[in-house]
Amino acid sequence: MTSTAAPSAAPAAAPSVTWVASGAERTAAWHSESGAAAPRRVVEADDTLSADSAYRFACAGTGMMWRGDFQNARQLLQALARRVDNKPPKMAARAAEKAAAAAPADRFHLHRQAQSQRARSLGTLLIELQPDYSIKLRRAPDWRAAITEAWGPPTGKPQVASLRELLGIVGAHEWRKTGVEIAALGETADGQPIHRIHPHYGVFSPVRGEYLDLVAQQPLPQGAALAFDIGTGTGVLAALLVQRGMAKVVATENAPRALACAKENITRLGIGNKVQLLDADLFPPGRAPLIVCNPPWVPARPSSTLEHAIYDEGSAMLRGFLAGVAEHLTPGGEAWLLLSDLAEHLGLRTREELLGWMEAAGLQVLGRSDVRPQHSKAQDTSDALHAARAAEVTSLWRLAAIA
């Protein structure tokens, strides 16, 4: 018996940008890690373009292919940001009234919409990259190393990206070079951190140290020598568990950038003989007396791959962890769930839902340690989500399978 398969759909054409230069039409590949669509209309722009004119182009969604001095492009981007952020008083007042009257969840979605619109407007200032990622503009920096780290080796063809995204790539490159000091991994006699974690582009940086302190201070299950670190990211929790005396940690991750990042950090710290990295969705095979997970804290849809470490649509990873962790614990073992209650204050998830998922998974709560965040946004009253951030608590939930 034979069957005829339906013809497969033709692959979607790679996004591109087209513009006119010196009377001739030009086209180059469009690259956006944030998932931004290529601008449909593009004009050439140089040092003669005023900030007000650039703002009008940005509001219309018109891309501006920069041909002037590179440093002037950076100044123009700053001027655009000021115009985007400083709305006319009546418009700002209406937006504030709408947000104040909205329910917490609606306020969060309004904030994300505003941030998305801001990113679209500021993403209209464009830079053409040569086939080797170099930039042929006056006073242009050499960002080839940073772009290669983020995107991989050059494709050998010209590409176009927004200046805003390129600046983000360079910022990530500097974080990767410098690293983040992690006091919980060890200190000198005068209390200065001696260990750093080096986050890669697109991998969540462990700059919020309160959840690391919770792990550092929580007594380990008696006799535990093996731990699973689910969704290891930079590898910071795996390293911290080794520092606390774990003989072996199996760390899982399914994002290629995060796997590469964790491997580099584990190697740099000299603990590769104690940490096994696995490309896996949630759990590795087998059981362990301690399983640790720090899932994304906000149950909202990521707008790009860069946001997967922050947003967990439908609490999918959280629910998957809770549903499967009992069968991966050894008798008497503990699961440590690191979770902020920000989603509860935003109206995106309730405490009752969280406790219900735990109960449905056959888990009992052995205890919970709480800490208040110390990041600057918790004290920033101008932040649209200040009320939720000011009330936020980060917790380490100690869970065990119900006997």
Short mmCIF file of C-alpha atoms in Angstrom, two decimals:
data_model
loop_
_atom_site.label_atom_id
_atom_site.label_comp_id
_atom_site.label_asym_id
_atom_site.label_seq_id
_atom_site.Cartn_x
_atom_site.Cartn_y
_atom_site.Cartn_z
CA MET A 1 0.00 0.00 0.00
CA THR A 2 1.36 3.39 -0.94
CA SER A 3 0.54 6.82 0.36
CA THR A 4 1.08 10.21 -1.12
CA ALA A 5 2.46 12.79 1.29
CA ALA A 6 1.23 16.33 1.04
CA PRO A 7 3.87 18.63 -0.39
CA SER A 8 5.80 20.37 2.35
CA ALA A 9 5.48 24.11 2.63
CA ALA A 10 8.33 26.09 1.17
CA PRO A 11 10.66 27.46 3.85
CA ALA A 12 9.98 31.07 4.76
CA ALA A 13 12.34 33.51 3.14
CA ALA A 14 14.95 34.99 5.46
CA PRO A 15 13.99 38.54 6.49
CA SER A 16 15.80 41.30 4.66
CA VAL A 17 16.01 45.08 4.50
CA THR A 18 15.87 47.02 1.24
CA TRP A 19 16.78 50.67 0.74
CA VAL A 20 18.02 53.04 -1.94
CA ALA A 21 21.64 54.23 -1.88
CA SER A 22 23.01 56.59 -4.55
CA GLY A 23 20.01 55.87 -6.74
CA ALA A 24 20.44 52.09 -6.62
CA GLU A 25 18.41 49.61 -4.63
CA ARG A 26 20.31 47.61 -2.01
CA THR A 27 19.27 44.62 0.06
CA ALA A 28 20.87 42.99 3.10
CA ALA A 29 19.84 40.33 5.58
CA TRP A 30 18.00 41.52 8.67
CA HIS A 31 19.16 40.26 12.06
CA SER A 32 17.18 40.79 15.26
CA GLU A 33 17.65 38.63 18.35
CA SER A 34 14.68 40.41 19.96
CA GLY A 35 12.38 39.15 17.23
CA ALA A 36 11.68 42.62 15.85
CA ALA A 37 10.33 42.65 12.31
CA ALA A 38 12.41 44.23 9.57
CA PRO A 39 11.24 47.78 8.81
CA ARG A 40 9.26 47.91 5.57
CA ARG A 41 10.48 51.36 4.66
CA VAL A 42 14.09 52.46 5.06
CA VAL A 43 15.71 55.81 4.31
CA GLU A 44 19.36 56.75 4.45
CA ALA A 45 20.30 59.12 7.28
CA ASP A 46 23.43 61.03 8.26
CA ASP A 47 24.68 63.81 10.52
CA THR A 48 22.31 66.33 8.94
CA LEU A 49 19.25 64.52 10.31
CA SER A 50 17.75 66.37 13.28
CA ALA A 51 16.50 64.52 16.34
CA ASP A 52 12.96 65.78 15.74
CA SER A 53 12.96 64.47 12.18
CA ALA A 54 14.40 61.17 13.35
CA TYR A 55 11.64 60.96 15.96
CA ARG A 56 8.99 61.42 13.29
CA PHE A 57 10.56 58.63 11.23
CA ALA A 58 10.69 56.40 14.33
CA CYS A 59 7.04 57.03 15.19
CA ALA A 60 6.10 56.05 11.62
CA GLY A 61 8.16 52.85 11.86
CA THR A 62 10.56 54.03 9.15
CA GLY A 63 14.05 52.60 9.43
CA MET A 64 17.01 54.98 9.23
CA MET A 65 20.13 53.45 7.67
CA TRP A 66 22.94 55.44 9.23
CA ARG A 67 25.64 56.79 6.92
CA GLY A 68 27.18 59.50 9.09
CA ASP A 69 29.63 59.59 11.98
CA PHE A 70 29.11 56.57 14.23
CA GLN A 71 29.38 58.48 17.50
CA ASN A 72 26.74 60.90 16.25
CA ALA A 73 24.44 57.92 15.73
CA ARG A 74 24.84 57.02 19.41
CA GLN A 75 23.98 60.59 20.40
CA LEU A 76 20.96 60.54 18.11
CA LEU A 77 19.74 57.33 19.73
CA GLN A 78 19.96 59.00 23.14
CA ALA A 79 18.00 61.98 21.83
CA LEU A 80 15.35 59.62 20.44
CA ALA A 81 15.09 57.90 23.82
CA ARG A 82 14.47 61.24 25.53
CA ARG A 83 11.68 62.06 23.10
CA VAL A 84 10.10 58.62 23.44
CA ASP A 85 10.21 58.77 27.25
CA ASN A 86 9.11 62.39 27.65
CA LYS A 87 5.56 62.24 26.39
CA PRO A 88 3.40 65.38 26.24
CA PRO A 89 1.86 66.10 29.69
CA LYS A 90 -1.72 65.34 28.62
CA MET A 91 -0.71 62.02 27.02
CA ALA A 92 1.38 61.07 30.06
CA ALA A 93 -1.48 61.96 32.40
CA ARG A 94 -3.96 59.84 30.44
CA ALA A 95 -1.55 56.88 30.47
CA ALA A 96 -1.04 57.25 34.22
CA GLU A 97 -4.79 57.39 34.86
CA LYS A 98 -5.37 54.31 32.72
CA ALA A 99 -2.66 52.38 34.56
CA ALA A 100 -3.92 53.48 37.98
CA ALA A 101 -7.45 52.29 37.19
CA ALA A 102 -6.31 48.95 35.77
CA ALA A 103 -6.13 45.67 37.64
CA PRO A 104 -2.56 44.55 38.50
CA ALA A 105 -2.43 42.03 35.61
CA ASP A 106 -3.72 44.61 33.13
CA ARG A 107 -1.21 47.13 34.46
CA PHE A 108 1.56 44.62 33.81
CA HIS A 109 0.39 44.04 30.24
CA LEU A 110 0.09 47.79 29.62
CA HIS A 111 3.66 48.16 30.86
CA ARG A 112 4.90 45.43 28.52
CA GLN A 113 3.07 47.03 25.60
CA ALA A 114 4.69 50.37 26.37
CA GLN A 115 8.11 48.76 26.62
CA SER A 116 7.54 46.94 23.33
CA GLN A 117 6.53 50.15 21.59
CA ARG A 118 9.56 51.93 23.01
CA ALA A 119 11.83 49.16 21.71
CA ARG A 120 10.23 49.35 18.25
CA SER A 121 10.75 53.11 18.04
CA LEU A 122 14.36 53.01 19.22
CA GLY A 123 15.06 50.02 16.96
CA THR A 124 14.55 52.08 13.81
CA LEU A 125 18.11 53.48 13.80
CA LEU A 126 19.99 50.92 11.69
CA ILE A 127 23.61 49.94 11.14
CA GLU A 128 24.90 47.95 8.17
CA LEU A 129 27.45 45.29 9.06
CA GLN A 130 29.99 44.12 6.53
CA PRO A 131 30.39 40.39 5.76
CA ASP A 132 32.98 40.13 8.56
CA TYR A 133 30.78 42.09 11.04
CA SER A 134 32.88 45.24 10.72
CA ILE A 135 31.20 48.66 10.47
CA LYS A 136 32.31 51.00 7.67
CA LEU A 137 31.42 54.31 9.29
CA ARG A 138 33.55 57.18 10.48
CA ARG A 139 34.74 56.62 14.10
CA ALA A 140 33.05 53.23 14.21
CA PRO A 141 34.32 50.83 16.92
CA ASP A 142 35.46 47.29 16.21
CA TRP A 143 32.64 45.15 17.57
CA ARG A 144 33.44 42.01 15.61
CA ALA A 145 34.41 39.96 18.67
CA ALA A 146 31.25 40.92 20.58
CA ILE A 147 28.96 40.19 17.62
CA THR A 148 30.66 36.86 16.95
CA GLU A 149 30.11 35.85 20.57
CA ALA A 150 26.40 36.64 20.24
CA TRP A 151 25.63 35.50 16.71
CA GLY A 152 28.34 32.98 15.89
CA PRO A 153 30.84 33.21 13.01
CA PRO A 154 30.16 35.72 10.21
CA THR A 155 27.96 34.49 7.40
CA GLY A 156 30.09 36.17 4.74
CA LYS A 157 27.20 38.43 3.70
CA PRO A 158 26.27 41.95 4.78
CA GLN A 159 23.65 42.23 7.49
CA VAL A 160 21.61 45.02 9.06
CA ALA A 161 20.75 45.37 12.74
CA SER A 162 19.44 48.11 14.96
CA LEU A 163 22.02 50.17 16.80
CA ARG A 164 20.09 49.55 20.01
CA GLU A 165 20.47 45.78 19.72
CA LEU A 166 24.14 46.11 18.83
CA LEU A 167 24.72 48.19 21.96
CA GLY A 168 23.03 45.42 23.96
CA ILE A 169 25.41 42.89 22.42
CA VAL A 170 28.41 45.00 23.37
CA GLY A 171 27.08 45.42 26.90
CA ALA A 172 26.71 41.64 27.21
CA HIS A 173 30.25 41.23 25.88
CA GLU A 174 31.57 43.45 28.68
CA TRP A 175 29.58 41.49 31.28
CA ARG A 176 31.08 38.30 29.88
CA LYS A 177 34.62 39.67 30.09
CA THR A 178 34.28 41.18 33.56
CA GLY A 179 31.96 38.66 35.15
CA VAL A 180 29.59 38.98 38.10
CA GLU A 181 31.02 38.73 41.60
CA ILE A 182 29.28 35.97 43.56
CA ALA A 183 30.02 36.38 47.26
CA ALA A 184 28.38 33.05 48.10
CA LEU A 185 31.06 31.22 46.08
CA GLY A 186 33.82 32.37 48.40
CA GLU A 187 35.41 35.47 49.91
CA THR A 188 38.80 36.78 50.92
CA ALA A 189 39.63 37.45 54.56
CA ASP A 190 38.24 40.99 54.26
CA GLY A 191 34.97 39.82 52.71
CA GLN A 192 35.71 40.49 49.03
CA PRO A 193 34.32 37.97 46.51
CA ILE A 194 36.98 35.82 44.88
CA HIS A 195 34.78 34.02 42.38
CA ARG A 196 32.92 35.36 39.37
CA ILE A 197 30.33 33.99 36.98
CA HIS A 198 30.66 35.12 33.36
CA PRO A 199 27.22 35.26 31.67
CA HIS A 200 26.98 34.88 27.91
CA TYR A 201 24.74 36.88 25.63
CA GLY A 202 21.16 35.66 25.97
CA VAL A 203 21.78 33.88 29.29
CA PHE A 204 20.26 35.35 32.44
CA SER A 205 22.90 37.04 34.58
CA PRO A 206 22.87 36.16 38.33
CA VAL A 207 22.87 39.80 39.44
CA ARG A 208 20.08 39.25 41.99
CA GLY A 209 22.08 37.63 44.75
CA GLU A 210 19.26 37.14 47.25
CA TYR A 211 18.26 33.74 45.86
CA LEU A 212 21.90 32.64 45.93
CA ASP A 213 22.12 33.62 49.59
CA LEU A 214 19.07 31.46 50.32
CA VAL A 215 20.80 28.43 48.77
CA ALA A 216 24.06 29.23 50.55
CA GLN A 217 22.37 29.42 53.96
CA GLN A 218 19.88 26.53 53.76
CA PRO A 219 21.15 23.36 55.55
CA LEU A 220 21.69 20.52 53.10
CA PRO A 221 19.71 17.30 53.49
CA GLN A 222 21.61 15.01 55.82
CA GLY A 223 24.11 12.81 53.99
CA ALA A 224 23.34 14.28 50.56
CA ALA A 225 26.28 13.98 48.17
CA LEU A 226 24.43 14.22 44.84
CA ALA A 227 22.25 17.04 43.57
CA PHE A 228 20.37 17.84 40.37
CA ASP A 229 20.34 21.47 39.18
CA ILE A 230 17.38 21.87 36.81
CA GLY A 231 17.77 24.62 34.21
CA THR A 232 21.27 25.58 35.26
CA GLY A 233 21.66 28.71 33.09
CA THR A 234 25.10 30.14 33.85
CA GLY A 235 25.89 27.19 36.11
CA VAL A 236 25.95 29.39 39.21
CA LEU A 237 23.76 27.12 41.36
CA ALA A 238 25.71 24.02 40.37
CA ALA A 239 28.92 25.81 41.37
CA LEU A 240 27.37 26.93 44.65
CA LEU A 241 26.26 23.40 45.50
CA VAL A 242 29.79 22.12 44.86
CA GLN A 243 31.18 24.91 47.03
CA ARG A 244 28.86 23.74 49.78
CA GLY A 245 30.30 20.23 49.64
CA MET A 246 28.30 18.27 47.07
CA ALA A 247 30.45 15.48 45.62
CA LYS A 248 28.52 15.54 42.34
CA VAL A 249 26.00 17.82 40.66
CA VAL A 250 24.12 16.91 37.49
CA ALA A 251 23.08 20.16 35.83
CA THR A 252 20.53 20.18 33.01
CA GLU A 253 19.78 22.80 30.37
CA ASN A 254 18.17 22.74 26.93
CA ALA A 255 19.26 26.16 25.60
CA PRO A 256 22.50 25.92 23.56
CA ARG A 257 23.77 29.33 24.69
CA ALA A 258 23.20 28.46 28.33
CA LEU A 259 24.90 25.08 27.97
CA ALA A 260 27.97 26.73 26.46
CA CYS A 261 27.93 29.38 29.19
CA ALA A 262 27.61 26.88 32.02
CA LYS A 263 30.39 24.73 30.58
CA GLU A 264 32.74 27.71 30.38
CA ASN A 265 31.98 28.80 33.95
CA ILE A 266 32.29 25.30 35.38
CA THR A 267 35.63 24.88 33.61
CA ARG A 268 36.85 28.31 34.70
CA LEU A 269 36.04 27.48 38.33
CA GLY A 270 37.92 24.19 38.08
CA ILE A 271 34.99 21.99 39.14
CA GLY A 272 34.42 20.08 35.91
CA ASN A 273 35.18 16.81 37.71
CA LYS A 274 32.19 17.37 40.01
CA VAL A 275 29.61 18.86 37.65
CA GLN A 276 28.04 16.90 34.79
CA LEU A 277 26.21 19.01 32.22
CA LEU A 278 23.36 17.43 30.28
CA ASP A 279 21.28 18.73 27.39
CA ALA A 280 17.88 17.82 28.79
CA ASP A 281 14.41 19.24 29.26
CA LEU A 282 14.06 19.38 33.05
CA PHE A 283 15.23 16.15 34.72
CA PRO A 284 18.19 13.85 34.08
CA PRO A 285 17.78 10.07 34.47
CA GLY A 286 17.78 8.68 37.97
CA ARG A 287 17.12 10.09 41.43
CA ALA A 288 18.91 12.43 43.81
CA PRO A 289 18.57 13.43 47.47
CA LEU A 290 18.53 17.12 46.50
CA ILE A 291 16.98 18.71 43.41
CA VAL A 292 17.22 22.47 42.91
CA CYS A 293 15.33 24.59 40.39
CA ASN A 294 15.18 28.33 39.76
CA PRO A 295 12.56 28.66 36.97
CA PRO A 296 11.58 31.93 35.29
CA TRP A 297 9.49 33.86 37.78
CA VAL A 298 6.88 35.60 35.62
CA PRO A 299 4.18 33.56 33.80
CA ALA A 300 3.95 35.59 30.62
CA ARG A 301 4.73 34.93 26.97
CA PRO A 302 8.34 35.65 25.96
CA SER A 303 8.54 37.94 22.95
CA SER A 304 11.88 36.43 21.89
CA THR A 305 14.38 33.75 22.84
CA LEU A 306 16.19 36.36 24.94
CA GLU A 307 13.22 36.52 27.32
CA HIS A 308 12.86 32.81 28.07
CA ALA A 309 14.90 33.12 31.27
CA ILE A 310 12.46 35.77 32.57
CA TYR A 311 9.05 34.73 31.27
CA ASP A 312 7.53 31.26 31.60
CA GLU A 313 4.27 31.21 29.64
CA GLY A 314 1.54 29.48 31.60
CA SER A 315 4.10 28.63 34.32
CA ALA A 316 5.06 25.71 32.06
CA MET A 317 8.53 25.07 33.49
CA LEU A 318 7.38 25.61 37.07
CA ARG A 319 4.47 23.20 36.66
CA GLY A 320 6.64 20.66 34.84
CA PHE A 321 9.18 20.74 37.64
CA LEU A 322 6.56 20.31 40.35
CA ALA A 323 4.75 17.54 38.46
CA GLY A 324 7.89 15.45 37.91
CA VAL A 325 10.20 16.12 40.83
CA ALA A 326 8.75 13.56 43.27
CA GLU A 327 9.66 10.61 41.04
CA HIS A 328 13.26 11.86 40.81
CA LEU A 329 13.81 12.25 44.57
CA THR A 330 15.39 9.50 46.64
CA PRO A 331 13.43 8.49 49.78
CA GLY A 332 13.73 11.35 52.26
CA GLY A 333 15.10 13.70 49.59
CA GLU A 334 14.29 17.40 49.21
CA ALA A 335 13.43 19.62 46.28
CA TRP A 336 14.39 23.28 46.58
CA LEU A 337 12.26 25.61 44.50
CA LEU A 338 13.56 29.17 44.18
CA LEU A 339 10.70 31.46 43.30
CA SER A 340 9.70 35.09 43.61
CA ASP A 341 6.09 35.99 44.42
CA LEU A 342 6.20 38.93 41.99
CA ALA A 343 3.69 37.11 39.76
CA GLU A 344 1.24 37.03 42.65
CA HIS A 345 1.51 40.79 43.20
CA LEU A 346 1.07 41.32 39.46
CA GLY A 347 -2.10 39.25 39.45
CA LEU A 348 -0.62 36.67 37.08
CA ARG A 349 -0.66 33.72 39.49
CA THR A 350 -2.15 33.15 42.94
CA ARG A 351 -0.60 31.52 45.97
CA GLU A 352 -3.54 29.10 45.98
CA GLU A 353 -2.66 27.98 42.44
CA LEU A 354 0.96 27.38 43.43
CA LEU A 355 0.03 25.37 46.51
CA GLY A 356 -2.55 23.45 44.46
CA TRP A 357 0.09 22.40 41.93
CA MET A 358 2.32 21.20 44.77
CA GLU A 359 -0.48 19.17 46.33
CA ALA A 360 -1.54 17.68 42.98
CA ALA A 361 2.06 16.56 42.42
CA GLY A 362 2.12 14.68 45.74
CA LEU A 363 4.44 17.18 47.40
CA GLN A 364 4.47 18.55 50.92
CA VAL A 365 6.09 21.78 52.09
CA LEU A 366 8.82 21.11 54.65
CA GLY A 367 9.63 24.78 55.10
CA ARG A 368 10.22 28.08 53.37
CA SER A 369 12.94 30.72 53.67
CA ASP A 370 12.15 34.24 52.49
CA VAL A 371 14.17 37.30 51.60
CA ARG A 372 13.28 40.70 50.20
CA PRO A 373 15.04 41.79 47.00
CA GLN A 374 17.60 44.58 47.18
CA HIS A 375 17.60 45.62 43.51
CA SER A 376 17.11 49.29 42.64
CA LYS A 377 13.66 48.89 41.05
CA ALA A 378 12.20 47.87 44.39
CA GLN A 379 12.87 51.44 45.58
CA ASP A 380 12.10 53.24 42.32
CA THR A 381 8.72 54.90 42.81
CA SER A 382 8.67 56.07 39.18
CA ASP A 383 8.64 52.46 37.94
CA ALA A 384 5.24 51.46 36.55
CA LEU A 385 5.33 48.21 38.54
CA HIS A 386 6.72 49.75 41.74
CA ALA A 387 3.90 48.56 44.01
CA ALA A 388 4.43 44.93 43.00
CA ARG A 389 8.21 45.15 43.13
CA ALA A 390 8.16 46.81 46.56
CA ALA A 391 6.04 43.97 47.95
CA GLU A 392 8.04 41.17 46.27
CA VAL A 393 9.54 38.36 48.33
CA THR A 394 11.90 35.68 47.02
CA SER A 395 11.53 32.24 48.63
CA LEU A 396 13.29 28.93 48.84
CA TRP A 397 10.56 26.30 49.14
CA ARG A 398 11.67 22.99 50.68
CA LEU A 399 9.51 20.26 49.19
CA ALA A 400 9.34 16.52 49.70
CA ALA A 401 7.29 13.68 48.28
CA ILE A 402 4.32 12.72 50.43
CA ALA A 403 5.04 9.28 51.81
#
